[in-house]
Amino acid sequence: MRFGHFDDSAREYVIERPDTPLPWFNYLGTDGYFGLISNTAGGYSFYKDARLRRISRYRYNNVPFDFGGRYIYVRDDDSGEFWSPSWQPVRTPVDDYSCRHGMGYTIIGSARSGIRTDTRYFVPPGENLEIWDVTVANQRQTAAKVSLFGAIEFALWDAQDDMTNFQRNFNTGEVEVEGSVIYHKTEYRERRDHFAYFGCSETTAGFDTQREAFLGPYRGWDDPAAVGSGAATNSIAHGWSPIGAHQVRLSLQPGESKRVVFLLGYAENPREDKFDPAGSAVINKRRVTPVIDRYTSVDRVDEASRELAQEWDRLLGLFQVDTPDAATNRMINIWNAYQNMVTFNLSRSASFYESGVGRGLGFRDSNQDLLGFVHMAPARARQRVLDLAATQLADGGAFHQYQPLTKRGNDAVGSNFNDDPLWLVLAVVAYVRETGDGSILDEPVVYQNAPGTEQPLLDHLVRSLEFTLSRLGPNGLPLIGRADWNDCLNLNCFSDEPGESFQTTTSSDGKTAESMMIAGLFCAAAADIVDLARHIGRLDLAGAYAAARTAMLETIEGPGWDGEWFVRAYDDFGKKVGSADCDEGKIFIESQGWSILGGAGLSNGMAQKALDSVARHLATDHGIVLNQPAFTSYHLELGEITTYPPGYKENASIFCHSNPWIMVAETKLGNGDRAFDYYRRICPAVREEISEVHRAEPYVYAQTIAGRDAPTHGEAKNSWLTGTAAWNYVAITQAILGIRPGFDGLEIQPVLPTSWAGYTATRAFRGVTYEIRVYRNGPGTAVSLSVDGREIEGSIVPLPGAGTDLVKVEVALS
Ligand code: BGC
Ligand code: NOJ
């Protein structure tokens, strides 16, 4: 069953009814100013940091789940009836509801009693504000008098404090109102140099800035007293809960429509010029007024909306494909690329499932996210890599997270997740392959943000590999530390205290438990460094890490092999995890994927055997589960993984992020059918058909899908902010379609499903457009390339000479 449909030509998903199984949401903004918006206009906004600069308030775990947002009310001033065009918060039935989530904008519209209201929400590129562009149309045969209200609840900046410190917060709220603009300036008199504003393009009939005055005592956002009575009260907030609410009265002839623009924005002033007049407590508005004036003009709003569309034309135009599978096309061409940009911007910080208060940007997460967007935003990728590397510790280790506003490592979580530094290698090498910009390797970068510790970025990569090599356990495999990619496999934490952190509490000395996932990841990172080192003429490094990798591969194929698949880990007692010897958790996905991605078992049949075991024991119709059998009881020596009920999260759900590793591994063995079959099992656009089961958005990946042990098998959770986005993009574009950026050119080595006759693609690479046509001469994966009509050897299209901007490549598969 579906709740909407894809409109590919508009690059939108159109939701046709407001009561989706879960909030189906979208993101606004791609740079400093961000917002989340659901299909009923729920959500919140912030500037750069979801915790420290929260602009609008959101109540978590609310009832209904999705509640609080950018609400518009329409009141028929003749009858007194009012409703919400986005259905929420009033929830009176509306006609012709639709929510169009597009690239950086959302349009929600509906009609009631012959009044149609459509609102386009978006953040103009480069601005720190969001626009709610409302069109109200009178579809009646008679004239209508309507009041339009726009309302937002301000957060008192620090979202954590905003939810907890009421004894102070109920006293600090301050606002100013000037013309049609409400300024929220809590704490501006003291140490904050920033404020928020909520403006309106029209002369308003009234406003409210105190929540209680607008809503009335014992009333909620579903039934505001001011909307009911048709008269805002012009309240000024002194403490309590500052809000912004405007009332606009409209007279509409039959068939007439009017546009009203609401603006929610963030602004900063230089400390020495904050007040006007100086010495007063009044905000200096000289800088912000021109911005507000510009964006309350509908012409400028239209222009900004066109600019946003052009920016997405450009970004998505960098890589477009036409394959025989419609779901694949819509993911690659539109939604997966879009989700990659969102994960790049926000890592795991702010969604409907990540509150934005708990954590900053993940180190391993951000490095992996980069794999999915580096071709779209290379300059930003470069900066991100340098920011991440600057938080690295001098011993090569990494802070697990860092705060986007301060760009410093997060002390609260600390380091010693022993996989973390290796992801930096993958990210940097991906960046250089994509851009050819080797200068980044010489870029001086500090350790642990400490001035004076600068070393070339290449040195950071070497220390990342050395970090692993200097921490090997009894079997010669890498020590796991607090955890590897699977944050919940906590082999050094023996927690029997409720509420204790599995990840930051460490009970053992950490000298025994080993990770096969890190072993495979190390081999992949070492292979990358070897290629890079050869490319830049550092044969010393190439030789050293080729040897280290060979040794690690032997260990993987030795103590890391269980007979039918690769072991997952050795625990603190030296016992195997993920082995036929175990009662539960006999086989895990990560070590199958990563051993093969690192190059293990390719020539001795182990890789094929391991993948056959994955197919036999882990694959379900809804995707590949993380482990089997699921853990049914708590194991002190394994940690958080065993705290989840069977089939959920790290305990045997389909943890989608890990599925593409198997897809890539399958392509290494030339198995395009299996790889693509796995791709489709978790592909949201395919799962659209079973939206009542999947429940999360059909246009983006979710972190997990409940596994076969779960009573709700097939149900997705934690949509949007997941490494699944980048990795599936890598799996489908680089492994299955086989278009891979390389140091010396674009490699094209597809491993397609046998039923495909081929595909075409357009890909920008280092400023040149490649038009690629792949076709079958036979069922296999051997390629013959012809470039601009000339046959070439091998699978790499060499970089063309200067001045060439279009290269045509024909790829025959046989
Ligand atoms: C989740 C993991 C997550 C970790 C750190 C755990 O509770 O299950 O998926 O990586 O917390 O945020
Ligand atoms: C989510 C975390 O953000 C990510 O870093 C981790 O690897 C996965 N969960 C798996 O536990």
JSON list of C-alpha atoms in Angstrom, two decimals, residues 11 30 32 41 45 83 94 100 166 225 325 400 416 572 588 673 777:
[
{"chain": "A", "resi": 11, "resn": "ARG", "atom": "CA", "xyz": [11.95, 15.56, -8.30]},
{"chain": "A", "resi": 30, "resn": "THR", "atom": "CA", "xyz": [22.20, 23.08, 3.16]},
{"chain": "A", "resi": 32, "resn": "GLY", "atom": "CA", "xyz": [24.31, 27.33, 8.00]},
{"chain": "A", "resi": 41, "resn": "ALA", "atom": "CA", "xyz": [4.55, 21.02, 8.78]},
{"chain": "A", "resi": 45, "resn": "SER", "atom": "CA", "xyz": [15.00, 24.93, 12.83]},
{"chain": "A", "resi": 83, "resn": "TRP", "atom": "CA", "xyz": [-8.42, 24.82, 10.29]},
{"chain": "A", "resi": 94, "resn": "VAL", "atom": "CA", "xyz": [-9.18, 18.91, 4.72]},
{"chain": "A", "resi": 100, "resn": "ARG", "atom": "CA", "xyz": [5.34, 17.66, -1.97]},
{"chain": "A", "resi": 166, "resn": "PHE", "atom": "CA", "xyz": [12.62, 26.14, 33.76]},
{"chain": "A", "resi": 225, "resn": "ALA", "atom": "CA", "xyz": [-7.94, 31.14, 21.60]},
{"chain": "A", "resi": 325, "resn": "ASP", "atom": "CA", "xyz": [15.11, -0.25, -13.26]},
{"chain": "A", "resi": 400, "resn": "HIS", "atom": "CA", "xyz": [34.44, 9.59, 18.34]},
{"chain": "A", "resi": 416, "resn": "ASN", "atom": "CA", "xyz": [39.28, 4.50, 21.54]},
{"chain": "A", "resi": 572, "resn": "ASP", "atom": "CA", "xyz": [38.00, -10.56, 26.31]},
{"chain": "A", "resi": 588, "resn": "PHE", "atom": "CA", "xyz": [27.72, -11.66, 11.58]},
{"chain": "A", "resi": 673, "resn": "ASP", "atom": "CA", "xyz": [22.51, -10.74, -9.81]},
{"chain": "A", "resi": 777, "resn": "ASN", "atom": "CA", "xyz": [27.71, -8.67, -25.86]}
]
